[in-house]
JSON list of C-alpha atoms in Angstrom, two decimals:
[
{"chain": "A", "resi": 1147, "resn": "GLY", "atom": "CA", "xyz": [42.48, 65.92, 38.04]},
{"chain": "A", "resi": 1148, "resn": "GLN", "atom": "CA", "xyz": [39.96, 64.32, 35.75]},
{"chain": "A", "resi": 1149, "resn": "GLN", "atom": "CA", "xyz": [38.08, 61.40, 37.26]},
{"chain": "A", "resi": 1150, "resn": "LEU", "atom": "CA", "xyz": [35.15, 59.32, 36.30]},
{"chain": "A", "resi": 1151, "resn": "ASN", "atom": "CA", "xyz": [31.94, 59.41, 38.35]},
{"chain": "A", "resi": 1152, "resn": "GLN", "atom": "CA", "xyz": [31.55, 56.01, 39.95]},
{"chain": "A", "resi": 1153, "resn": "SER", "atom": "CA", "xyz": [28.60, 54.86, 42.05]},
{"chain": "A", "resi": 1154, "resn": "PRO", "atom": "CA", "xyz": [27.73, 53.74, 44.55]},
{"chain": "A", "resi": 1155, "resn": "GLN", "atom": "CA", "xyz": [30.60, 54.83, 46.76]},
{"chain": "A", "resi": 1156, "resn": "SER", "atom": "CA", "xyz": [30.12, 51.81, 49.02]},
{"chain": "A", "resi": 1157, "resn": "MET", "atom": "CA", "xyz": [27.95, 48.73, 49.26]},
{"chain": "A", "resi": 1158, "resn": "PHE", "atom": "CA", "xyz": [27.11, 46.47, 52.19]},
{"chain": "A", "resi": 1159, "resn": "ILE", "atom": "CA", "xyz": [25.51, 43.22, 51.08]},
{"chain": "A", "resi": 1160, "resn": "GLN", "atom": "CA", "xyz": [24.83, 39.66, 52.19]},
{"chain": "A", "resi": 1161, "resn": "GLU", "atom": "CA", "xyz": [26.84, 36.79, 50.80]},
{"chain": "A", "resi": 1162, "resn": "GLY", "atom": "CA", "xyz": [25.12, 35.37, 47.75]},
{"chain": "A", "resi": 1163, "resn": "GLU", "atom": "CA", "xyz": [23.57, 38.65, 46.64]},
{"chain": "A", "resi": 1164, "resn": "ASP", "atom": "CA", "xyz": [24.19, 40.18, 43.23]},
{"chain": "A", "resi": 1165, "resn": "VAL", "atom": "CA", "xyz": [26.06, 43.49, 42.97]},
{"chain": "A", "resi": 1166, "resn": "SER", "atom": "CA", "xyz": [25.87, 46.25, 40.39]},
{"chain": "A", "resi": 1167, "resn": "MET", "atom": "CA", "xyz": [28.02, 49.35, 40.07]},
{"chain": "A", "resi": 1168, "resn": "ASN", "atom": "CA", "xyz": [28.45, 51.89, 37.29]},
{"chain": "A", "resi": 1169, "resn": "CYS", "atom": "CA", "xyz": [30.67, 54.59, 35.97]},
{"chain": "A", "resi": 1170, "resn": "THR", "atom": "CA", "xyz": [29.90, 57.68, 33.88]},
{"chain": "A", "resi": 1171, "resn": "SER", "atom": "CA", "xyz": [32.02, 60.31, 32.20]},
{"chain": "A", "resi": 1172, "resn": "SER", "atom": "CA", "xyz": [31.56, 63.53, 30.30]},
{"chain": "A", "resi": 1173, "resn": "SER", "atom": "CA", "xyz": [34.33, 62.34, 27.96]},
{"chain": "A", "resi": 1174, "resn": "ILE", "atom": "CA", "xyz": [34.39, 59.55, 25.40]},
{"chain": "A", "resi": 1175, "resn": "PHE", "atom": "CA", "xyz": [36.78, 56.68, 26.00]},
{"chain": "A", "resi": 1176, "resn": "ASN", "atom": "CA", "xyz": [38.00, 54.03, 23.57]},
{"chain": "A", "resi": 1177, "resn": "THR", "atom": "CA", "xyz": [38.45, 51.41, 26.27]},
{"chain": "A", "resi": 1178, "resn": "TRP", "atom": "CA", "xyz": [36.76, 50.79, 29.61]},
{"chain": "A", "resi": 1179, "resn": "LEU", "atom": "CA", "xyz": [38.40, 48.67, 32.28]},
{"chain": "A", "resi": 1180, "resn": "TRP", "atom": "CA", "xyz": [37.35, 47.38, 35.67]},
{"chain": "A", "resi": 1181, "resn": "TYR", "atom": "CA", "xyz": [39.97, 46.80, 38.38]},
{"chain": "A", "resi": 1182, "resn": "LYS", "atom": "CA", "xyz": [39.80, 45.40, 41.92]},
{"chain": "A", "resi": 1183, "resn": "GLN", "atom": "CA", "xyz": [42.15, 46.61, 44.64]},
{"chain": "A", "resi": 1184, "resn": "ASP", "atom": "CA", "xyz": [42.74, 44.77, 47.89]},
{"chain": "A", "resi": 1185, "resn": "PRO", "atom": "CA", "xyz": [44.23, 46.54, 50.94]},
{"chain": "A", "resi": 1186, "resn": "GLY", "atom": "CA", "xyz": [47.93, 47.14, 50.56]},
{"chain": "A", "resi": 1187, "resn": "GLU", "atom": "CA", "xyz": [48.00, 46.00, 46.95]},
{"chain": "A", "resi": 1188, "resn": "GLY", "atom": "CA", "xyz": [47.84, 47.53, 43.51]},
{"chain": "A", "resi": 1189, "resn": "PRO", "atom": "CA", "xyz": [44.78, 47.32, 41.26]},
{"chain": "A", "resi": 1190, "resn": "VAL", "atom": "CA", "xyz": [44.25, 44.03, 39.42]},
{"chain": "A", "resi": 1191, "resn": "LEU", "atom": "CA", "xyz": [42.47, 43.97, 36.07]},
{"chain": "A", "resi": 1192, "resn": "LEU", "atom": "CA", "xyz": [39.12, 42.14, 36.07]},
{"chain": "A", "resi": 1193, "resn": "ILE", "atom": "CA", "xyz": [37.56, 42.94, 32.70]},
{"chain": "A", "resi": 1194, "resn": "ALA", "atom": "CA", "xyz": [38.53, 45.03, 29.66]},
{"chain": "A", "resi": 1195, "resn": "LEU", "atom": "CA", "xyz": [36.00, 46.38, 27.14]},
{"chain": "A", "resi": 1196, "resn": "TYR", "atom": "CA", "xyz": [37.07, 47.62, 23.73]},
{"chain": "A", "resi": 1197, "resn": "LYS", "atom": "CA", "xyz": [33.90, 48.26, 21.70]},
{"chain": "A", "resi": 1198, "resn": "ALA", "atom": "CA", "xyz": [30.83, 50.39, 22.34]},
{"chain": "A", "resi": 1199, "resn": "GLY", "atom": "CA", "xyz": [27.95, 48.13, 23.30]},
{"chain": "A", "resi": 1200, "resn": "GLU", "atom": "CA", "xyz": [30.25, 45.22, 24.16]},
{"chain": "A", "resi": 1201, "resn": "LEU", "atom": "CA", "xyz": [29.09, 42.90, 26.93]},
{"chain": "A", "resi": 1202, "resn": "THR", "atom": "CA", "xyz": [31.84, 40.75, 28.44]},
{"chain": "A", "resi": 1203, "resn": "SER", "atom": "CA", "xyz": [31.83, 38.13, 31.17]},
{"chain": "A", "resi": 1204, "resn": "ASN", "atom": "CA", "xyz": [34.61, 36.74, 33.35]},
{"chain": "A", "resi": 1205, "resn": "GLY", "atom": "CA", "xyz": [33.19, 34.05, 35.61]},
{"chain": "A", "resi": 1206, "resn": "ARG", "atom": "CA", "xyz": [30.65, 35.69, 37.90]},
{"chain": "A", "resi": 1207, "resn": "LEU", "atom": "CA", "xyz": [31.55, 39.15, 36.61]},
{"chain": "A", "resi": 1208, "resn": "THR", "atom": "CA", "xyz": [29.79, 40.84, 33.70]},
{"chain": "A", "resi": 1209, "resn": "ALA", "atom": "CA", "xyz": [30.60, 44.29, 32.35]},
{"chain": "A", "resi": 1210, "resn": "GLN", "atom": "CA", "xyz": [29.25, 46.41, 29.51]},
{"chain": "A", "resi": 1211, "resn": "PHE", "atom": "CA", "xyz": [30.69, 49.27, 27.48]},
{"chain": "A", "resi": 1212, "resn": "GLY", "atom": "CA", "xyz": [27.96, 51.87, 26.99]},
{"chain": "A", "resi": 1213, "resn": "ILE", "atom": "CA", "xyz": [26.75, 52.73, 23.51]},
{"chain": "A", "resi": 1214, "resn": "THR", "atom": "CA", "xyz": [27.63, 56.40, 24.00]},
{"chain": "A", "resi": 1215, "resn": "ARG", "atom": "CA", "xyz": [31.18, 55.37, 25.09]},
{"chain": "A", "resi": 1216, "resn": "LYS", "atom": "CA", "xyz": [30.69, 57.52, 28.16]},
{"chain": "A", "resi": 1217, "resn": "ASP", "atom": "CA", "xyz": [29.61, 54.88, 30.64]},
{"chain": "A", "resi": 1218, "resn": "SER", "atom": "CA", "xyz": [30.08, 51.31, 31.81]},
{"chain": "A", "resi": 1219, "resn": "PHE", "atom": "CA", "xyz": [28.65, 48.98, 34.42]},
{"chain": "A", "resi": 1220, "resn": "LEU", "atom": "CA", "xyz": [29.94, 45.97, 36.32]},
{"chain": "A", "resi": 1221, "resn": "ASN", "atom": "CA", "xyz": [27.77, 43.23, 37.76]},
{"chain": "A", "resi": 1222, "resn": "ILE", "atom": "CA", "xyz": [28.91, 40.55, 40.21]},
{"chain": "A", "resi": 1223, "resn": "SER", "atom": "CA", "xyz": [26.58, 37.61, 40.66]},
{"chain": "A", "resi": 1224, "resn": "ALA", "atom": "CA", "xyz": [26.26, 35.41, 43.74]},
{"chain": "A", "resi": 1225, "resn": "SER", "atom": "CA", "xyz": [28.84, 37.34, 45.78]},
{"chain": "A", "resi": 1226, "resn": "ILE", "atom": "CA", "xyz": [31.33, 35.46, 47.94]},
{"chain": "A", "resi": 1227, "resn": "PRO", "atom": "CA", "xyz": [33.63, 36.70, 50.74]},
{"chain": "A", "resi": 1228, "resn": "SER", "atom": "CA", "xyz": [36.67, 37.04, 48.49]},
{"chain": "A", "resi": 1229, "resn": "ASP", "atom": "CA", "xyz": [34.79, 39.64, 46.42]},
{"chain": "A", "resi": 1230, "resn": "VAL", "atom": "CA", "xyz": [35.39, 42.13, 49.26]},
{"chain": "A", "resi": 1231, "resn": "GLY", "atom": "CA", "xyz": [37.55, 45.03, 48.15]},
{"chain": "A", "resi": 1232, "resn": "ILE", "atom": "CA", "xyz": [37.48, 48.27, 46.23]},
{"chain": "A", "resi": 1233, "resn": "TYR", "atom": "CA", "xyz": [36.40, 48.23, 42.60]},
{"chain": "A", "resi": 1234, "resn": "PHE", "atom": "CA", "xyz": [37.57, 50.90, 40.19]},
{"chain": "A", "resi": 1235, "resn": "CYS", "atom": "CA", "xyz": [36.42, 51.70, 36.70]},
{"chain": "A", "resi": 1236, "resn": "ALA", "atom": "CA", "xyz": [38.98, 53.21, 34.36]},
{"chain": "A", "resi": 1237, "resn": "GLY", "atom": "CA", "xyz": [38.71, 54.80, 30.94]},
{"chain": "A", "resi": 1238, "resn": "GLN", "atom": "CA", "xyz": [41.49, 54.85, 28.41]},
{"chain": "A", "resi": 1239, "resn": "ILE", "atom": "CA", "xyz": [42.10, 56.96, 25.33]},
{"chain": "A", "resi": 1240, "resn": "ILE", "atom": "CA", "xyz": [44.29, 55.09, 22.90]},
{"chain": "A", "resi": 1241, "resn": "GLN", "atom": "CA", "xyz": [45.94, 58.17, 21.48]},
{"chain": "A", "resi": 1242, "resn": "GLY", "atom": "CA", "xyz": [48.94, 59.63, 23.24]},
{"chain": "A", "resi": 1243, "resn": "ALA", "atom": "CA", "xyz": [50.09, 58.16, 26.52]},
{"chain": "A", "resi": 1244, "resn": "GLN", "atom": "CA", "xyz": [47.25, 55.67, 26.84]},
{"chain": "A", "resi": 1245, "resn": "LYS", "atom": "CA", "xyz": [46.95, 56.80, 30.44]},
{"chain": "A", "resi": 1246, "resn": "LEU", "atom": "CA", "xyz": [44.10, 55.46, 32.54]},
{"chain": "A", "resi": 1247, "resn": "VAL", "atom": "CA", "xyz": [41.53, 57.79, 34.10]},
{"chain": "A", "resi": 1248, "resn": "PHE", "atom": "CA", "xyz": [40.03, 56.20, 37.21]},
{"chain": "A", "resi": 1249, "resn": "GLY", "atom": "CA", "xyz": [36.76, 56.52, 39.07]},
{"chain": "A", "resi": 1250, "resn": "GLN", "atom": "CA", "xyz": [36.68, 57.15, 42.82]},
{"chain": "A", "resi": 1251, "resn": "GLY", "atom": "CA", "xyz": [36.03, 53.49, 43.59]},
{"chain": "A", "resi": 1252, "resn": "THR", "atom": "CA", "xyz": [33.22, 51.39, 45.04]},
{"chain": "A", "resi": 1253, "resn": "GLY", "atom": "CA", "xyz": [33.97, 49.69, 48.34]},
{"chain": "A", "resi": 1254, "resn": "LEU", "atom": "CA", "xyz": [32.27, 46.31, 48.68]},
{"chain": "A", "resi": 1255, "resn": "THR", "atom": "CA", "xyz": [31.65, 44.74, 52.10]},
{"chain": "A", "resi": 1256, "resn": "ILE", "atom": "CA", "xyz": [30.00, 41.33, 52.40]},
{"chain": "A", "resi": 1257, "resn": "ASN", "atom": "CA", "xyz": [28.27, 40.01, 55.49]},
{"chain": "A", "resi": 1258, "resn": "PRO", "atom": "CA", "xyz": [28.58, 36.22, 55.70]},
{"chain": "B", "resi": 389, "resn": "GLY", "atom": "CA", "xyz": [59.67, 37.80, 39.88]},
{"chain": "B", "resi": 390, "resn": "ALA", "atom": "CA", "xyz": [56.67, 37.64, 37.62]},
{"chain": "B", "resi": 391, "resn": "GLY", "atom": "CA", "xyz": [55.04, 40.93, 38.53]},
{"chain": "B", "resi": 392, "resn": "VAL", "atom": "CA", "xyz": [55.82, 44.61, 38.93]},
{"chain": "B", "resi": 393, "resn": "SER", "atom": "CA", "xyz": [57.77, 45.29, 42.10]},
{"chain": "B", "resi": 394, "resn": "GLN", "atom": "CA", "xyz": [58.19, 48.54, 43.95]},
{"chain": "B", "resi": 395, "resn": "SER", "atom": "CA", "xyz": [60.46, 49.65, 46.76]},
{"chain": "B", "resi": 396, "resn": "PRO", "atom": "CA", "xyz": [60.34, 50.71, 49.43]},
{"chain": "B", "resi": 397, "resn": "ARG", "atom": "CA", "xyz": [56.82, 49.57, 50.28]},
{"chain": "B", "resi": 398, "resn": "TYR", "atom": "CA", "xyz": [56.56, 52.21, 52.99]},
{"chain": "B", "resi": 399, "resn": "LYS", "atom": "CA", "xyz": [58.38, 55.50, 53.39]},
{"chain": "B", "resi": 400, "resn": "VAL", "atom": "CA", "xyz": [58.08, 58.08, 56.13]},
{"chain": "B", "resi": 401, "resn": "ALA", "atom": "CA", "xyz": [59.72, 61.40, 55.35]},
{"chain": "B", "resi": 402, "resn": "LYS", "atom": "CA", "xyz": [60.05, 64.66, 57.17]},
{"chain": "B", "resi": 403, "resn": "ARG", "atom": "CA", "xyz": [58.71, 67.68, 55.35]},
{"chain": "B", "resi": 404, "resn": "GLY", "atom": "CA", "xyz": [61.44, 69.10, 53.15]},
{"chain": "B", "resi": 405, "resn": "GLN", "atom": "CA", "xyz": [63.24, 65.79, 52.71]},
{"chain": "B", "resi": 406, "resn": "ASP", "atom": "CA", "xyz": [63.92, 64.32, 49.26]},
{"chain": "B", "resi": 407, "resn": "VAL", "atom": "CA", "xyz": [62.65, 60.80, 48.50]},
{"chain": "B", "resi": 408, "resn": "ALA", "atom": "CA", "xyz": [63.25, 58.30, 45.69]},
{"chain": "B", "resi": 409, "resn": "LEU", "atom": "CA", "xyz": [60.79, 55.57, 44.81]},
{"chain": "B", "resi": 410, "resn": "ARG", "atom": "CA", "xyz": [61.81, 52.63, 42.65]},
{"chain": "B", "resi": 411, "resn": "CYS", "atom": "CA", "xyz": [59.82, 50.56, 40.18]},
{"chain": "B", "resi": 412, "resn": "ASP", "atom": "CA", "xyz": [60.94, 47.29, 38.59]},
{"chain": "B", "resi": 413, "resn": "PRO", "atom": "CA", "xyz": [58.56, 46.57, 35.70]},
{"chain": "B", "resi": 414, "resn": "ILE", "atom": "CA", "xyz": [57.80, 43.16, 34.25]},
{"chain": "B", "resi": 415, "resn": "SER", "atom": "CA", "xyz": [60.78, 42.09, 32.18]},
{"chain": "B", "resi": 416, "resn": "GLY", "atom": "CA", "xyz": [60.46, 43.16, 28.56]},
{"chain": "B", "resi": 417, "resn": "HIS", "atom": "CA", "xyz": [57.62, 45.60, 29.11]},
{"chain": "B", "resi": 418, "resn": "VAL", "atom": "CA", "xyz": [58.07, 48.66, 26.96]},
{"chain": "B", "resi": 419, "resn": "SER", "atom": "CA", "xyz": [55.58, 50.99, 28.62]},
{"chain": "B", "resi": 420, "resn": "LEU", "atom": "CA", "xyz": [55.82, 52.21, 32.20]},
{"chain": "B", "resi": 421, "resn": "PHE", "atom": "CA", "xyz": [53.40, 54.46, 34.07]},
{"chain": "B", "resi": 422, "resn": "TRP", "atom": "CA", "xyz": [53.40, 56.21, 37.46]},
{"chain": "B", "resi": 423, "resn": "TYR", "atom": "CA", "xyz": [50.16, 57.01, 39.25]},
{"chain": "B", "resi": 424, "resn": "GLN", "atom": "CA", "xyz": [49.43, 58.77, 42.55]},
{"chain": "B", "resi": 425, "resn": "GLN", "atom": "CA", "xyz": [46.59, 57.50, 44.74]},
{"chain": "B", "resi": 426, "resn": "ALA", "atom": "CA", "xyz": [45.37, 59.71, 47.57]},
{"chain": "B", "resi": 427, "resn": "LEU", "atom": "CA", "xyz": [43.53, 58.11, 50.46]},
{"chain": "B", "resi": 428, "resn": "GLY", "atom": "CA", "xyz": [40.03, 57.07, 49.45]},
{"chain": "B", "resi": 429, "resn": "GLN", "atom": "CA", "xyz": [40.52, 58.05, 45.81]},
{"chain": "B", "resi": 430, "resn": "GLY", "atom": "CA", "xyz": [41.28, 56.38, 42.53]},
{"chain": "B", "resi": 431, "resn": "PRO", "atom": "CA", "xyz": [44.79, 56.50, 41.06]},
{"chain": "B", "resi": 432, "resn": "GLU", "atom": "CA", "xyz": [45.72, 59.61, 39.08]},
{"chain": "B", "resi": 433, "resn": "PHE", "atom": "CA", "xyz": [48.19, 59.60, 36.20]},
{"chain": "B", "resi": 434, "resn": "LEU", "atom": "CA", "xyz": [51.58, 61.20, 36.76]},
{"chain": "B", "resi": 435, "resn": "THR", "atom": "CA", "xyz": [53.87, 60.25, 33.90]},
{"chain": "B", "resi": 436, "resn": "TYR", "atom": "CA", "xyz": [54.52, 57.73, 31.10]},
{"chain": "B", "resi": 437, "resn": "PHE", "atom": "CA", "xyz": [57.65, 56.18, 29.58]},
{"chain": "B", "resi": 438, "resn": "GLN", "atom": "CA", "xyz": [58.05, 54.24, 26.39]},
{"chain": "B", "resi": 439, "resn": "ASN", "atom": "CA", "xyz": [61.40, 52.52, 26.82]},
{"chain": "B", "resi": 440, "resn": "GLU", "atom": "CA", "xyz": [63.70, 55.25, 28.15]},
{"chain": "B", "resi": 441, "resn": "ALA", "atom": "CA", "xyz": [61.75, 58.12, 26.63]},
{"chain": "B", "resi": 442, "resn": "GLN", "atom": "CA", "xyz": [59.43, 60.09, 28.89]},
{"chain": "B", "resi": 443, "resn": "LEU", "atom": "CA", "xyz": [56.61, 60.79, 26.47]},
{"chain": "B", "resi": 444, "resn": "ASP", "atom": "CA", "xyz": [54.09, 62.36, 28.84]},
{"chain": "B", "resi": 445, "resn": "LYS", "atom": "CA", "xyz": [54.70, 64.08, 32.15]},
{"chain": "B", "resi": 446, "resn": "SER", "atom": "CA", "xyz": [51.54, 66.13, 32.16]},
{"chain": "B", "resi": 447, "resn": "GLY", "atom": "CA", "xyz": [50.32, 64.66, 35.45]},
{"chain": "B", "resi": 448, "resn": "LEU", "atom": "CA", "xyz": [53.33, 65.60, 37.56]},
{"chain": "B", "resi": 449, "resn": "PRO", "atom": "CA", "xyz": [51.89, 68.06, 40.10]},
{"chain": "B", "resi": 450, "resn": "SER", "atom": "CA", "xyz": [54.93, 70.33, 40.39]},
{"chain": "B", "resi": 451, "resn": "ASP", "atom": "CA", "xyz": [58.56, 70.68, 39.39]},
{"chain": "B", "resi": 452, "resn": "ARG", "atom": "CA", "xyz": [59.45, 68.97, 42.66]},
{"chain": "B", "resi": 453, "resn": "PHE", "atom": "CA", "xyz": [58.46, 65.70, 40.99]},
{"chain": "B", "resi": 454, "resn": "PHE", "atom": "CA", "xyz": [60.92, 64.08, 38.61]},
{"chain": "B", "resi": 455, "resn": "ALA", "atom": "CA", "xyz": [60.93, 60.63, 37.00]},
{"chain": "B", "resi": 456, "resn": "GLU", "atom": "CA", "xyz": [63.52, 58.78, 34.99]},
{"chain": "B", "resi": 457, "resn": "ARG", "atom": "CA", "xyz": [64.02, 55.44, 33.26]},
{"chain": "B", "resi": 458, "resn": "PRO", "atom": "CA", "xyz": [67.56, 55.71, 31.90]},
{"chain": "B", "resi": 459, "resn": "GLU", "atom": "CA", "xyz": [67.98, 52.20, 30.51]},
{"chain": "B", "resi": 460, "resn": "GLY", "atom": "CA", "xyz": [64.39, 51.52, 29.60]},
{"chain": "B", "resi": 461, "resn": "SER", "atom": "CA", "xyz": [63.73, 49.12, 32.46]},
{"chain": "B", "resi": 462, "resn": "VAL", "atom": "CA", "xyz": [63.87, 50.25, 36.11]},
{"chain": "B", "resi": 463, "resn": "SER", "atom": "CA", "xyz": [62.28, 53.62, 36.83]},
{"chain": "B", "resi": 464, "resn": "THR", "atom": "CA", "xyz": [62.71, 56.03, 39.72]},
{"chain": "B", "resi": 465, "resn": "LEU", "atom": "CA", "xyz": [60.25, 58.68, 40.84]},
{"chain": "B", "resi": 466, "resn": "LYS", "atom": "CA", "xyz": [61.93, 61.40, 42.84]},
{"chain": "B", "resi": 467, "resn": "ILE", "atom": "CA", "xyz": [60.17, 63.96, 44.96]},
{"chain": "B", "resi": 468, "resn": "GLN", "atom": "CA", "xyz": [62.21, 66.89, 46.18]},
{"chain": "B", "resi": 469, "resn": "ARG", "atom": "CA", "xyz": [61.44, 68.98, 49.27]},
{"chain": "B", "resi": 470, "resn": "THR", "atom": "CA", "xyz": [58.46, 66.80, 50.18]},
{"chain": "B", "resi": 471, "resn": "GLN", "atom": "CA", "xyz": [55.27, 68.46, 51.43]},
{"chain": "B", "resi": 472, "resn": "GLN", "atom": "CA", "xyz": [52.46, 66.98, 53.51]},
{"chain": "B", "resi": 473, "resn": "GLU", "atom": "CA", "xyz": [50.16, 66.98, 50.48]},
{"chain": "B", "resi": 474, "resn": "ASP", "atom": "CA", "xyz": [52.59, 64.55, 48.79]},
{"chain": "B", "resi": 475, "resn": "SER", "atom": "CA", "xyz": [51.44, 61.83, 51.21]},
{"chain": "B", "resi": 476, "resn": "ALA", "atom": "CA", "xyz": [49.83, 59.15, 49.05]},
{"chain": "B", "resi": 477, "resn": "VAL", "atom": "CA", "xyz": [50.36, 55.74, 47.52]},
{"chain": "B", "resi": 478, "resn": "TYR", "atom": "CA", "xyz": [52.55, 55.87, 44.43]},
{"chain": "B", "resi": 479, "resn": "LEU", "atom": "CA", "xyz": [51.70, 53.10, 41.98]},
{"chain": "B", "resi": 480, "resn": "CYS", "atom": "CA", "xyz": [53.81, 51.92, 39.09]},
{"chain": "B", "resi": 481, "resn": "ALA", "atom": "CA", "xyz": [52.34, 50.00, 36.16]},
{"chain": "B", "resi": 482, "resn": "SER", "atom": "CA", "xyz": [53.91, 48.41, 33.10]},
{"chain": "B", "resi": 483, "resn": "SER", "atom": "CA", "xyz": [52.55, 47.03, 29.86]},
{"chain": "B", "resi": 484, "resn": "PRO", "atom": "CA", "xyz": [54.09, 44.99, 27.03]},
{"chain": "B", "resi": 485, "resn": "GLY", "atom": "CA", "xyz": [53.52, 47.84, 24.63]},
{"chain": "B", "resi": 486, "resn": "PRO", "atom": "CA", "xyz": [51.31, 50.82, 23.91]},
{"chain": "B", "resi": 487, "resn": "ARG", "atom": "CA", "xyz": [47.55, 50.19, 24.29]},
{"chain": "B", "resi": 488, "resn": "GLU", "atom": "CA", "xyz": [48.11, 46.88, 26.08]},
{"chain": "B", "resi": 489, "resn": "THR", "atom": "CA", "xyz": [46.97, 45.87, 29.55]},
{"chain": "B", "resi": 490, "resn": "GLN", "atom": "CA", "xyz": [48.67, 47.73, 32.38]},
{"chain": "B", "resi": 491, "resn": "TYR", "atom": "CA", "xyz": [49.86, 45.60, 35.29]},
{"chain": "B", "resi": 492, "resn": "PHE", "atom": "CA", "xyz": [50.22, 47.39, 38.61]},
{"chain": "B", "resi": 493, "resn": "GLY", "atom": "CA", "xyz": [52.76, 46.98, 41.36]},
{"chain": "B", "resi": 494, "resn": "PRO", "atom": "CA", "xyz": [51.80, 46.98, 45.06]},
{"chain": "B", "resi": 495, "resn": "GLY", "atom": "CA", "xyz": [52.66, 50.65, 45.47]},
{"chain": "B", "resi": 496, "resn": "THR", "atom": "CA", "xyz": [54.84, 52.69, 47.81]},
{"chain": "B", "resi": 497, "resn": "ARG", "atom": "CA", "xyz": [53.01, 54.31, 50.70]},
{"chain": "B", "resi": 498, "resn": "LEU", "atom": "CA", "xyz": [54.57, 57.70, 51.37]},
{"chain": "B", "resi": 499, "resn": "LEU", "atom": "CA", "xyz": [53.78, 59.60, 54.55]},
{"chain": "B", "resi": 500, "resn": "VAL", "atom": "CA", "xyz": [55.22, 63.10, 54.92]},
{"chain": "B", "resi": 501, "resn": "LEU", "atom": "CA", "xyz": [55.24, 64.43, 58.45]}
]
């Protein structure tokens, strides 16, 4: 099935470091979303982006919707242990079912 | 409960067995989605309901997969004659209406032996 290209696949960082991950697609999306998934749980929405070029922050998280509408990035500043998990980007087309198309995920591990 | 709930949380089935997975969406949410998440992958869309109407089932991998939402609230995903490749986490999500934020349940982990 269609998936977005998300990188890096995994990250191993020290507590307090900044993190950056991105997502690209060959298709245009109207909405970009970033989710976090903890083990044994469903994805939880972190940030939603609705306009090309939009830059949005949620606490230590910042995400941008690419101008071409085919990419997005997520930055996490000053990482803390609870940031550990798998981060997924998702694109959404507002016509039709509004289904989400997900990336493969970025696994984040933090060394204290 | 405030969130989306799913049951059972874990299911082990023998190959060829039929299974039924239940989703209780957030009360009042019009839209309901099912996704399949293979190990180490992102979720992939299976099907979408708006109230009781199944408006998109393009992601269902075969005719062994069937979903229903007869009263526009609880939904059931049924898999007939399960195969090993059906082993995955099945996620349900609901949203207040079209184009609104989707809230995910914890998923049902299906293992087919």
